[in-house]
Amino acid sequence: MPEQVGFSPDLSGYSSLHRSLNTCIALLKRRLQFLIALVSILAATARAQSVSLPTTHEIYDFLKRLEARGILHEYRDAFKPLSRMAIAKQLASVQAKLDLLTTYERDTYEYLKSEFSYELGSLAGDPDPTDLRWRLLSADLTDGIINFDLNARLQWFRSGSENVRLRAQGARFYGYAFKDVGFSFNFVDYREAGNAVDFGKANTPEPGIVHTRSGPEFLEYNTTEAQLSWQVGEFTLSLEKLQNVWGYGARGNVILSRKSPSPPQFKLRVPIASWLDFVYVLADLHSNAIDSARSYRTYSSNLIDFYRPVYRSKYMAGHGLEFSIIDGLDLSLGETVIYSDKNIQLLYLLPVMFFKSGEHYNRDTDNIQWYGSLDVNLIRNTNLYLSVLIDEISTDDLLNPGRARNQLGYTIGGRIYDFPVRNVEVALEYTRLNPWVYTHKYPAATFTNNGYDMGHWIGQNADLLYAAIVLTPVRQVRLEGFFEKYRKGGLKDIAFQYQTPSQPFLYGPVHREQTFGFSGRYQFARDAFLFGSLRLIDRSDEANPELNDKSRTEFRVGVEYGVW
């Protein structure tokens, strides 16, 4: 037999590989432990819950009054809606200053406290806060609560010899759960009938609509707003369909307003410091621009030629900062971008990205707006404000009327409280939008959603002067006398937007309206109001002389419950 030679393989390489694998596994374990610890810390710090309060709620006017009177401090409201918890914090800060309130303010404060009793209890450290006000249905959830109620409105409107009847009904609920989750839902279904139905809701502060059904003398539509939010430390993340109101204005907002239907959106809010807030929004807009290449006939029927329209994609990203420069002086700055005909852009998903630079990166196919607002409460009982939106501006030719293309809009105004006597307010406001504000050469890149400007309802090439005297003798009653002067110029071919010199402000044909009016509201139960108004209108229209009317009378009366 031949002699067998023993074989001993060299395992040094395998040992080295084994040590490397153990090192990697240990590293992965440490990172996993770190992530678990981080998530645990975030979950532990997520003690607040967030639900946004509709921007039409009465408490916003009340808080603005207290800020102007020097009772509220570090109250910033350039980016509405605010959360119920943030509003409750402001109410809690008033508790130590009750002796500074007037009788009207004290009654209103005590009344609104019960609306936010759950949030106030949570802020006070109550492990089981309760809601003290009456609800149709209220139930406890895991680490939270749900409140359910109904909406309803009946209204009769008469303009000249024509009239419209409106009825609306719906349901709403909101609540909190699981320590860091907030949610809300609000649905209202409307029907208008009569010979003065306004199908387009144009040239009016009334919110824009999407028709569900209509006929010669009736119109049906509905609105839905919803929100699901998650609180992570100081960060509030939410998926929502809500109205954004950015900037200031009594009769509209030049930055973002309630005019267009609310878009579905992702929102991030964070108070970076006691004097600084940050907000970011990514909204999915409806372009109203049909993509002919993707639209098609279905050929599903031999009797009817069905056609499936496909609309061009359209998005808005926006972000902003609001600073408290000193006590009583707040400044907000930011930008928005409208982009279309492409998917969501990672570039605009960066909340801290400079969007104007992003537009350059995309070879200037997008539509950028810059904006700012100033909220001044340095004079006791006086609130002054300014909001500016810059759609396009030529800095090199800013003062050269032959070459300047300054497409901007602004609102400037103020309100004096308890003047000339207690419980009387005096308001004055002027808004101007230069030609071509909100428009763009690409139809899918205009500053619109579902066919309505997202800013002020007067639109481009228009201005509005508003003055009012408001009396609130008791908490339940609000009476207002007002005057408005509205002018609306023409709209030429979009090519003129990109030519110099720019078209002059209020180039024709011009539509003019001058209105004197009176309105009143009586709150007879919580969330329930009787309301009415009378308007005397002097109207002229150069393009449509048949609209001229020197003495148009409009009357409105109604009752509503829960429709904020």
PDB file of C-alpha atoms in Angstrom, residues 15-30:
ATOM      1  CA  SER A  15     -11.214  32.457  10.466  1.00  0.00           C
ATOM      2  CA  SER A  16     -10.636  35.986   9.201  1.00  0.00           C
ATOM      3  CA  LEU A  17     -13.972  35.908   7.339  1.00  0.00           C
ATOM      4  CA  HIS A  18     -15.692  34.584  10.473  1.00  0.00           C
ATOM      5  CA  ARG A  19     -14.286  37.421  12.567  1.00  0.00           C
ATOM      6  CA  SER A  20     -15.408  39.958   9.969  1.00  0.00           C
ATOM      7  CA  LEU A  21     -18.926  38.537   9.947  1.00  0.00           C
ATOM      8  CA  ASN A  22     -19.088  38.680  13.732  1.00  0.00           C
ATOM      9  CA  THR A  23     -17.911  42.277  13.651  1.00  0.00           C
ATOM     10  CA  CYS A  24     -20.581  43.200  11.076  1.00  0.00           C
ATOM     11  CA  ILE A  25     -23.289  41.417  13.054  1.00  0.00           C
ATOM     12  CA  ALA A  26     -22.220  43.200  16.227  1.00  0.00           C
ATOM     13  CA  LEU A  27     -22.260  46.539  14.404  1.00  0.00           C
ATOM     14  CA  LEU A  28     -25.719  45.849  12.981  1.00  0.00           C
ATOM     15  CA  LYS A  29     -26.977  44.894  16.435  1.00  0.00           C
ATOM     16  CA  ARG A  30     -25.649  48.132  17.919  1.00  0.00           C
TER      17      ARG A  30
END
